[in-house]
Amino acid sequence: MESNTLTITDNRTGRTYTLPIQDGTVRAMDLRQIRISDDDFGLMTYDPAFMNTASCRSSITYIDGDRGILEYRGYPIEVLAEHCTFLEVAYLLLFGELPNESELKEWVSQITHHTMIHETTRKFMEGFRYNAHPMSMLVSTVAALSSVYPEAKNVHDEANRLLQVKRLIAKMPTIAAMSYRHSVGFPYVFPDNDLTYTENFMNMLWRMVEPKYAANPVLARALDILFILHADHEQNCSTNTMRSVGSSEADPYSSVAAAAAALSGPLHGGANEQVLKMLDEIGTKENVPAYIQHVKDGHGKLMGFGHRVYKNHDPRAKIIKWTAEQVFQITGRNPKLDIALELERIALEDEYFVKRKLYPNVDFYSGIIYQAMGFKPELFTVLFAIPRTVGWLAQWQEMHLDAEQKIARPRQIYTGQRKRAFIPMEERQAAAVLKA
Ligand code: CMC
C-alpha cells in the first residue's frame, strides 16, 4: 500500500477505505464514499469556524504560527518591511515577483493616476450622517463603486480585473481620508499626484490651508511599513469573506466591501480601536494587574492578544514595536505605551495567558503608534483596510485562476425538527420570542 495514504475503518459497517494524503490533507470529498447504506449521503467533516480546514491552495502568504514566521511570496516580512515600499510589496503580492525599477515606476504611476473618485461618489459620501463612523462610510462607499464601474462584473476578463484592482488600491486612501474629513466636519482634500502613496494619504487627511502638504518623512515611512505589515495574512476572516463573496462571481467592489465589513468586527481588524479603548479604561500602570484579573475572571478579552494561527509572537508586532520607537522620536512617547508594556509584561508571565499561548498580535501596538501620529481611534480599522485591500485582491485574483474553485457553499448538520403538522392560527401557543 502507498505510504502517503490514510486507512479508515468504519466501525458501523466494518468496511475499510484508503484515502490519499496530499500536502498533509485528505480531501473532504473522499469521505463521501463512506456510507452505511446506498441512500446514505456519505460522511462529512464538521468544522465550525474552519479550525482545521484548508479552503484553497495559495502561493501568496506563508505563516508558521508556532514559529512566528510570516512571508509574502516567500520573502520574510522583516526583509520586506526594511527594504520595500508598500506599493512594491503590493506588486509582489499581486503578481508574484518583486518589480524591477521600470516596472515599479510604471505601477506607481498607474496607481497614482487612479486616485481620484467620481464627483457623484463624493456627493454620495456627503450624504452620511455628520458623526458616521469612518469604517461604516468606507464599507458603504466601496460597495457603491460597483454602480460607478458596472463593467467590473466581467470578472472573467483578465484586463478588466486588473483595471478594477488598480482602481481599488488607488481609491481606498481617497475614500478613507474623505470618510475621516467628513466625520470631523472638514472639507475634502483631493489627491496630490506628486506625493507617494502614504504621503498623499496624509495630505488628504490633514492638509488645511497650506498650498502644498509636506509629510514628515519618518512618519510617512512608518505608515508605509505599517501598510506592508497589514497587506495580507492568508485565509483570515475578511479574506475568507472576499473569496466567499467573490466565488459567486460578484464584482470586486461588492466583494471588497463585504471583506471590509468582516474586518470591522472587534475580533478582527476592529481590535486595534478596542485596544485603545481598553488602555483608556485601564488608565494607569497600577491598574493593570486588576484588569488582567478581571479578564481572567471571564469579563471580556484582552484586546490585541491571541491569534487563531500565531501561538508564538506575532512577527508583525515585533516590527511595530521597532517602528514605534522611530515614530515616538518625532511625536513624543505616547503615554499609553507604558500601560501596554506593563500589560504585555504581566500577561506573558501569567499562567492563564502562557497556557493558552496568548501573545500580543498586530493590533496591540499599532493603535498606539497611530494615535501618536495623530489618527483618531475611529480611523484605526480603516487604516487596516487600506493595505489589506491588496491582499484581498491578490487572493481574489488567485481564486479566479484556480480551476478547483467553485461557488463557496458549506454543508450543515441540520438540528431542527422535520415534517411537522401545520398548526392553525387559533391553536398556536404564544412562544414569547418577541419579549426579549
Ligand atoms: N483575552 C483573554 N482570553 C483569550 C483571548 C484574549 N484576547 N483570546 C483568546 N482567549 C482565550 C479564550 O477565551 C479561550 O479560552 P478557553 O480555552 O478557556 O475557552 C482560549 O484563549 C482560546 O481562544 P479562542 O477564542 O478559542 O481562540 P480563537 O482562535 O478562536 O480566537 C482571536 C482568536 C484573535 C479571535 C481571539 O484570541 C481574540 O478574541 N482576541 C482578542 C481580539 C483581537 O485582538 N483580535 C485581533 C486578532 S489579530 C488581527 C486580526 O485578525 O485582525
Coordinates of C-alpha atoms and ligand atoms in Angstrom, one line a residue:
M1 CA 0.0 0.0 0.0
E2 CA 1.2 3.5 -0.8
S3 CA 2.5 5.1 2.4
N4 CA 1.1 8.6 1.6
T5 CA -2.4 7.3 2.4
L6 CA -4.9 7.2 5.3
T7 CA -6.7 4.0 6.1
I8 CA -10.0 4.3 7.8
T9 CA -12.2 1.6 9.2
D10 CA -15.9 2.4 9.5
N11 CA -16.9 0.6 12.7
R12 CA -20.5 0.9 11.7
T13 CA -20.0 -1.4 8.7
G14 CA -16.6 -2.9 9.2
R15 CA -15.5 -1.6 5.8
T16 CA -12.1 -0.1 5.2
Y17 CA -11.2 2.8 3.0
T18 CA -7.9 4.1 1.8
L19 CA -7.7 7.8 1.1
P20 CA -4.7 9.6 -0.5
I21 CA -2.9 12.2 1.7
Q22 CA -1.6 15.2 -0.3
D23 CA 0.2 18.2 1.3
G24 CA -0.8 17.0 4.7
T25 CA -4.5 16.9 3.9
V26 CA -7.2 14.5 3.0
R27 CA -9.9 15.6 0.7
A28 CA -13.2 16.0 2.5
M29 CA -15.0 14.8 -0.7
D30 CA -13.1 11.5 -0.4
L31 CA -15.1 10.8 2.8
R32 CA -18.3 10.9 0.9
Q33 CA -17.8 7.3 -0.3
I34 CA -18.0 6.2 3.4
R35 CA -21.6 5.2 3.7
I36 CA -23.7 2.8 5.7
S37 CA -26.3 2.2 3.0
D38 CA -27.0 3.1 -0.6
D39 CA -29.2 6.0 0.3
D40 CA -26.8 7.4 3.0
F41 CA -25.5 10.8 1.9
G42 CA -21.9 9.8 3.0
L43 CA -19.6 11.0 5.7
M44 CA -18.9 14.7 6.0
T45 CA -16.5 16.7 8.2
Y46 CA -17.8 19.1 10.8
D47 CA -15.5 22.1 11.4
P48 CA -17.2 25.2 12.8
A49 CA -15.0 28.3 12.4
F50 CA -12.7 26.4 10.0
M51 CA -10.4 25.3 12.8
N52 CA -8.8 22.6 10.7
T53 CA -9.9 23.0 7.1
A54 CA -7.9 24.3 4.2
S55 CA -10.3 26.0 1.8
C56 CA -7.8 26.7 -1.1
R57 CA -4.3 26.3 -2.4
S58 CA -2.5 29.5 -2.3
S59 CA 1.0 30.7 -3.1
I60 CA 0.7 34.2 -1.7
T61 CA 1.3 34.3 2.0
Y62 CA 3.0 31.7 4.2
I63 CA 2.6 31.6 8.0
D64 CA 4.1 29.3 10.5
G65 CA 2.2 30.2 13.6
D66 CA 4.2 28.1 16.0
R67 CA 7.5 29.7 15.0
G68 CA 6.2 33.2 14.4
I69 CA 7.1 33.3 10.7
L70 CA 5.3 35.4 8.1
E71 CA 6.4 35.5 4.4
Y72 CA 4.8 37.2 1.3
R73 CA 5.6 35.1 -1.8
G74 CA 8.5 33.6 0.1
Y75 CA 10.1 36.8 1.3
P76 CA 10.3 37.3 5.1
I77 CA 8.1 40.1 6.3
E78 CA 11.0 41.6 8.2
V79 CA 13.1 42.0 5.0
L80 CA 10.2 43.5 3.0
A81 CA 9.4 45.9 5.8
E82 CA 13.1 47.0 5.9
H83 CA 13.7 47.4 2.2
C84 CA 10.5 47.9 0.2
T85 CA 7.7 50.5 -0.2
F86 CA 4.1 49.5 0.3
L87 CA 3.3 49.7 -3.5
E88 CA 6.4 47.5 -4.2
V89 CA 5.0 44.9 -1.8
A90 CA 1.5 45.3 -3.3
Y91 CA 3.1 44.4 -6.7
L92 CA 4.8 41.4 -5.2
L93 CA 1.6 40.1 -3.6
L94 CA -0.5 40.6 -6.8
F95 CA 2.0 39.4 -9.4
G96 CA 4.3 37.0 -7.5
E97 CA 7.6 38.8 -8.1
L98 CA 9.3 42.0 -6.9
P99 CA 9.1 44.6 -9.6
N100 CA 12.3 45.9 -11.3
E101 CA 12.9 49.7 -11.4
S102 CA 10.9 50.4 -14.5
E103 CA 8.1 48.0 -13.6
L104 CA 7.8 49.7 -10.2
K105 CA 7.8 53.2 -11.8
E106 CA 5.0 52.2 -14.2
W107 CA 3.0 50.5 -11.4
V108 CA 3.3 53.5 -9.1
S109 CA 2.3 55.9 -11.9
Q110 CA -0.8 53.7 -12.8
I111 CA -1.9 53.6 -9.2
T112 CA -1.3 57.3 -8.7
H113 CA -3.5 58.1 -11.8
H114 CA -6.5 56.3 -10.4
T115 CA -6.7 58.1 -7.0
M116 CA -9.5 60.5 -7.9
I117 CA -13.1 59.5 -7.2
H118 CA -16.1 60.3 -9.4
E119 CA -17.9 63.5 -8.3
T120 CA -21.1 61.6 -7.7
T121 CA -19.1 59.3 -5.2
R122 CA -18.0 62.5 -3.3
K123 CA -21.6 63.6 -3.2
F124 CA -22.7 60.1 -2.0
M125 CA -20.3 60.5 0.9
E126 CA -21.7 63.9 1.8
G127 CA -25.0 62.2 2.5
F128 CA -23.7 60.3 5.6
R129 CA -24.7 61.5 9.0
Y130 CA -22.3 64.1 10.4
N131 CA -20.9 61.6 13.0
A132 CA -20.9 58.5 10.9
H133 CA -18.1 56.0 11.8
P134 CA -15.4 56.2 9.1
M135 CA -15.4 52.4 8.7
S136 CA -19.2 52.3 8.0
M137 CA -18.6 55.0 5.4
L138 CA -15.8 53.1 3.8
V139 CA -17.7 49.9 3.6
S140 CA -20.7 51.5 2.0
T141 CA -18.8 53.8 -0.4
V142 CA -16.7 50.9 -1.7
A143 CA -19.9 48.9 -2.3
A144 CA -21.3 52.0 -4.1
L145 CA -18.3 52.0 -6.5
S146 CA -19.8 49.0 -8.3
S147 CA -22.5 51.4 -9.5
V148 CA -19.8 53.7 -10.9
Y149 CA -17.9 50.9 -12.7
P150 CA -20.6 48.4 -13.8
E151 CA -18.1 46.7 -16.2
A152 CA -16.4 45.4 -13.1
K153 CA -18.8 42.5 -13.1
N154 CA -16.9 41.0 -16.0
V155 CA -14.8 39.0 -13.6
H156 CA -13.5 36.5 -16.2
D157 CA -11.8 39.3 -18.2
E158 CA -8.2 39.5 -17.0
A159 CA -7.6 43.0 -18.2
N160 CA -10.8 44.2 -16.7
R161 CA -10.0 42.6 -13.4
L162 CA -6.6 44.3 -13.4
L163 CA -8.2 47.7 -14.0
Q164 CA -10.5 47.3 -11.0
V165 CA -7.6 46.1 -8.9
K166 CA -5.7 49.3 -9.7
R167 CA -8.8 51.5 -9.1
L168 CA -9.4 49.9 -5.7
I169 CA -5.8 50.2 -4.4
A170 CA -5.7 53.8 -5.6
K171 CA -9.1 54.9 -4.3
M172 CA -9.1 53.3 -0.9
P173 CA -6.9 56.0 0.7
T174 CA -9.1 58.7 -1.0
I175 CA -12.3 57.3 0.4
A176 CA -10.7 56.6 3.7
A177 CA -9.4 60.2 4.0
M178 CA -12.8 61.6 2.9
S179 CA -14.6 59.5 5.5
Y180 CA -12.3 60.9 8.2
R181 CA -12.7 64.5 7.0
H182 CA -16.5 64.0 6.9
S183 CA -16.6 62.7 10.4
V184 CA -14.7 65.8 11.7
G185 CA -16.5 68.2 9.5
F186 CA -13.5 69.3 7.4
P187 CA -13.8 69.9 3.6
Y188 CA -12.4 67.0 1.5
V189 CA -8.9 67.3 0.1
F190 CA -8.2 65.9 -3.4
P191 CA -5.2 63.7 -4.2
D192 CA -1.8 65.2 -5.0
N193 CA -0.1 63.1 -7.6
D194 CA 3.3 64.5 -6.8
L195 CA 3.3 62.6 -3.5
T196 CA 3.9 59.0 -2.6
Y197 CA 1.0 56.6 -1.7
T198 CA 1.3 57.2 2.0
E199 CA 2.3 60.9 1.8
N200 CA -0.7 61.6 -0.4
F201 CA -3.0 59.8 2.1
M202 CA -1.6 62.0 4.9
N203 CA -2.2 65.0 2.6
M204 CA -5.8 64.1 2.1
L205 CA -6.3 63.6 5.8
W206 CA -4.5 66.5 7.3
R207 CA -3.9 69.3 4.8
M208 CA -5.6 72.5 5.9
V209 CA -4.8 75.9 4.3
E210 CA -1.2 75.3 3.2
P211 CA -0.8 75.3 -0.6
K212 CA 1.2 72.0 -0.6
Y213 CA 1.3 69.4 2.1
A214 CA 4.7 68.2 3.2
A215 CA 4.6 64.9 5.1
N216 CA 7.1 64.2 7.8
P217 CA 9.3 61.6 6.0
V218 CA 9.8 59.5 9.2
L219 CA 6.0 59.3 9.8
A220 CA 5.3 58.6 6.1
R221 CA 7.8 55.8 6.1
A222 CA 6.3 54.4 9.4
L223 CA 2.9 54.4 7.8
D224 CA 4.3 52.7 4.7
I225 CA 5.8 50.0 7.0
L226 CA 2.5 49.5 8.8
F227 CA 0.8 49.2 5.5
I228 CA 3.3 46.5 4.4
L229 CA 2.7 44.6 7.7
H230 CA -1.1 44.6 7.1
A231 CA -1.1 43.9 3.4
D232 CA -2.0 40.2 3.6
H233 CA -2.4 37.4 6.1
E234 CA -3.7 34.4 4.1
Q235 CA -7.1 33.0 5.0
N236 CA -8.2 35.3 7.8
C237 CA -11.9 36.1 8.4
S238 CA -12.1 39.0 5.9
T239 CA -10.0 37.3 3.2
N240 CA -12.3 34.3 3.5
T241 CA -15.2 36.7 3.0
M242 CA -13.6 38.1 -0.1
R243 CA -13.1 34.7 -1.5
S244 CA -16.6 33.5 -0.5
V245 CA -18.4 36.6 -1.9
G246 CA -16.1 36.6 -5.0
S247 CA -16.8 32.9 -5.6
S248 CA -20.4 33.9 -6.6
E249 CA -18.7 36.0 -9.3
A250 CA -19.8 39.2 -7.6
D251 CA -17.9 42.2 -8.8
P252 CA -14.7 43.2 -6.8
Y253 CA -16.2 46.3 -5.3
S254 CA -19.1 44.3 -3.7
S255 CA -16.5 41.6 -2.6
V256 CA -14.1 44.2 -1.1
A257 CA -17.0 45.9 0.7
A258 CA -18.0 42.6 2.2
A259 CA -14.4 41.8 3.2
A260 CA -14.1 45.3 4.8
A261 CA -17.3 44.6 6.7
A262 CA -15.8 41.4 8.1
L263 CA -12.7 43.3 9.0
S264 CA -14.6 45.9 11.0
G265 CA -15.5 43.4 13.8
P266 CA -13.7 43.7 17.1
L267 CA -12.3 40.2 17.0
H268 CA -10.6 41.0 13.7
G269 CA -9.5 44.5 12.4
G270 CA -11.7 46.3 14.8
A271 CA -9.4 45.1 17.6
N272 CA -7.0 48.0 17.1
E273 CA -9.7 50.5 18.1
Q274 CA -10.7 48.4 21.0
V275 CA -7.1 48.2 22.3
L276 CA -7.0 51.9 22.7
K277 CA -10.4 51.9 24.4
M278 CA -9.1 49.2 26.8
L279 CA -5.9 51.2 27.6
D280 CA -8.1 54.2 28.3
E281 CA -10.3 52.1 30.6
I282 CA -7.2 50.8 32.5
G283 CA -6.0 54.4 32.9
T284 CA -2.7 53.8 34.8
K285 CA 0.0 51.2 35.0
E286 CA -1.0 50.4 38.6
N287 CA -4.4 49.3 37.4
V288 CA -3.0 46.6 35.0
P289 CA -3.0 43.6 37.4
A290 CA -6.6 44.2 38.4
Y291 CA -7.6 44.5 34.8
I292 CA -5.9 41.2 33.9
Q293 CA -7.6 39.5 36.8
H294 CA -10.9 40.9 35.5
V295 CA -10.3 39.3 32.1
K296 CA -9.3 36.0 33.8
D297 CA -12.5 36.1 35.8
G298 CA -14.3 35.9 32.5
H299 CA -15.1 39.6 31.9
G300 CA -14.2 40.2 28.2
K301 CA -10.9 39.6 26.5
L302 CA -7.5 41.3 26.5
M303 CA -7.9 43.1 23.2
G304 CA -4.8 42.8 20.9
F305 CA -3.9 39.5 22.5
G306 CA -4.3 36.0 21.0
H307 CA -4.5 34.7 17.4
R308 CA -6.0 31.8 15.6
V309 CA -2.7 31.0 13.9
Y310 CA 0.1 32.5 15.9
K311 CA 0.8 30.5 19.0
N312 CA 4.0 32.4 19.5
H313 CA 5.0 36.1 19.0
D314 CA 3.3 37.7 16.0
P315 CA 6.3 38.8 13.9
R316 CA 4.4 41.9 12.9
A317 CA 4.0 43.0 16.5
K318 CA 7.8 43.0 16.8
I319 CA 8.3 45.2 13.8
I320 CA 5.6 47.5 15.0
K321 CA 7.4 48.0 18.3
W322 CA 10.5 48.9 16.4
T323 CA 8.6 51.3 14.2
A324 CA 7.0 52.9 17.3
E325 CA 10.5 53.9 18.5
Q326 CA 11.1 55.9 15.3
V327 CA 7.6 57.5 15.5
F328 CA 8.0 58.5 19.1
Q329 CA 11.2 60.3 18.3
I330 CA 9.2 62.7 16.2
T331 CA 5.9 62.8 18.1
G332 CA 7.0 62.2 21.6
R333 CA 6.2 59.0 23.5
N334 CA 2.5 58.0 23.7
P335 CA 1.8 57.7 27.5
K336 CA -0.3 54.6 26.7
L337 CA 2.8 52.7 25.8
D338 CA 3.8 52.3 29.4
I339 CA 0.4 50.8 30.2
A340 CA 0.7 48.5 27.1
L341 CA 4.2 47.4 28.0
E342 CA 3.1 46.6 31.6
L343 CA 0.1 44.7 30.3
E344 CA 2.3 42.7 28.0
R345 CA 4.9 42.0 30.7
I346 CA 2.4 40.7 33.2
A347 CA 0.3 38.8 30.7
L348 CA 3.3 37.0 29.3
E349 CA 4.2 35.7 32.8
D350 CA 0.7 34.8 33.7
E351 CA -0.3 31.1 33.8
Y352 CA -3.7 31.9 32.1
F353 CA -2.0 33.5 29.0
V354 CA 1.0 31.2 28.9
K355 CA -1.1 28.1 29.0
R356 CA -3.3 29.4 26.1
K357 CA -0.3 30.7 24.2
L358 CA -1.8 34.2 24.0
Y359 CA 0.8 36.8 22.7
P360 CA 0.3 40.4 21.6
N361 CA -0.9 40.4 18.0
V362 CA -0.5 43.1 15.3
D363 CA -3.3 45.2 16.7
F364 CA -1.8 45.5 20.2
Y365 CA 0.8 48.2 19.3
S366 CA -0.5 49.5 16.0
G367 CA -3.1 51.7 17.7
I368 CA -0.6 53.3 20.0
I369 CA 1.6 54.4 17.0
Y370 CA -1.5 55.5 15.0
Q371 CA -2.6 57.7 17.9
A372 CA 0.8 59.2 18.4
M373 CA 0.8 60.0 14.6
G374 CA -2.4 61.9 15.1
F375 CA -5.0 59.4 13.9
K376 CA -8.3 59.1 15.8
P377 CA -9.2 55.6 17.1
E378 CA -12.2 55.5 14.8
L379 CA -9.9 55.6 11.9
F380 CA -7.7 52.7 13.0
T381 CA -9.6 49.9 11.3
V382 CA -9.8 52.0 8.1
L383 CA -6.0 52.1 8.3
F384 CA -6.0 48.3 8.3
A385 CA -8.5 48.1 5.4
I386 CA -6.4 50.3 3.0
P387 CA -3.4 47.9 2.8
R388 CA -5.4 44.7 3.3
T389 CA -7.3 45.6 0.1
V390 CA -4.2 44.5 -1.7
G391 CA -4.3 41.1 0.0
W392 CA -8.0 40.7 -0.7
L393 CA -7.4 41.4 -4.3
A394 CA -4.4 39.1 -4.7
Q395 CA -6.5 36.3 -3.1
W396 CA -9.5 37.1 -5.3
Q397 CA -7.3 37.0 -8.5
E398 CA -5.8 33.7 -7.4
M399 CA -9.3 32.3 -6.7
H400 CA -10.5 33.2 -10.2
L401 CA -7.5 31.5 -11.7
D402 CA -7.9 28.3 -9.7
A403 CA -9.8 25.7 -11.7
E404 CA -10.7 23.8 -8.5
Q405 CA -12.7 26.7 -7.0
K406 CA -16.4 26.9 -7.3
I407 CA -19.1 28.9 -5.5
A408 CA -18.3 28.6 -1.8
R409 CA -21.1 26.7 -0.1
P410 CA -20.5 24.8 3.1
R411 CA -22.7 22.0 4.4
Q412 CA -24.6 21.9 7.7
I413 CA -25.7 19.4 10.3
Y414 CA -29.5 20.1 10.5
T415 CA -30.6 20.1 14.1
G416 CA -34.2 21.3 13.7
Q417 CA -37.5 19.5 13.6
R418 CA -38.9 17.7 10.5
K419 CA -42.2 17.1 8.9
R420 CA -44.3 18.9 11.5
A421 CA -48.1 19.0 11.2
F422 CA -49.2 22.6 10.4
I423 CA -50.9 24.4 13.4
P424 CA -53.9 26.6 12.6
M425 CA -53.6 30.2 14.0
E426 CA -56.2 29.7 16.7
E427 CA -54.4 26.7 18.1
R428 CA -50.9 28.2 18.4
Q429 CA -49.3 28.8 21.8
A430 CA -47.5 32.1 22.4
A431 CA -43.8 31.5 22.2
A432 CA -42.8 34.8 23.8
V433 CA -39.9 35.3 21.4
L434 CA -40.6 39.0 20.9
K435 CA -40.4 39.9 24.6
A436 CA -36.6 39.6 24.8
Ligands
CMC1 N1 -8.0 37.5 26.2 C1 -8.3 36.6 27.1 N2 -8.5 35.3 26.7 C2 -8.4 35.0 25.4 C3 -8.1 35.9 24.5 C4 -7.8 37.2 24.9 N3 -7.5 38.2 24.0 N4 -8.0 35.3 23.2 C5 -8.3 34.0 23.5 N5 -8.5 33.8 24.8 C6 -8.8 32.5 25.4 C7 -10.2 32.0 25.1 O1 -11.2 32.5 26.0 C8 -10.0 30.6 25.1 O2 -10.0 30.2 26.5 P1 -10.6 28.7 27.0 O3 -9.8 27.7 26.3 O4 -10.5 28.8 28.4 O5 -12.1 28.8 26.5 C9 -8.6 30.3 24.6 O6 -7.9 31.6 24.9 C10 -8.6 30.1 23.1 O7 -9.2 31.1 22.4 P2 -10.2 31.0 21.2 O8 -11.2 32.0 21.3 O9 -10.6 29.6 21.1 O10 -9.2 31.4 20.0 P3 -9.6 31.7 18.5 O11 -8.5 31.2 17.7 O12 -11.0 31.2 18.2 O13 -9.7 33.3 18.6 C11 -9.0 35.6 18.4 C12 -8.6 34.1 18.1 C13 -8.0 36.5 17.8 C14 -10.4 35.9 17.9 C15 -9.0 35.7 20.0 O14 -7.7 35.5 20.5 C16 -9.5 37.1 20.4 O15 -10.7 37.4 20.5 N6 -8.5 38.1 20.7 C17 -8.9 39.4 21.0 C18 -9.3 40.2 19.8 C19 -8.1 40.6 18.9 O16 -7.1 41.0 19.4 N7 -8.2 40.4 17.6 C20 -7.2 40.7 16.6 C21 -6.6 39.4 16.0 S1 -5.1 39.7 15.1 C22 -5.5 40.7 13.8 C23 -6.7 40.4 13.0 O17 -7.1 39.2 12.8 O18 -7.4 41.3 12.6

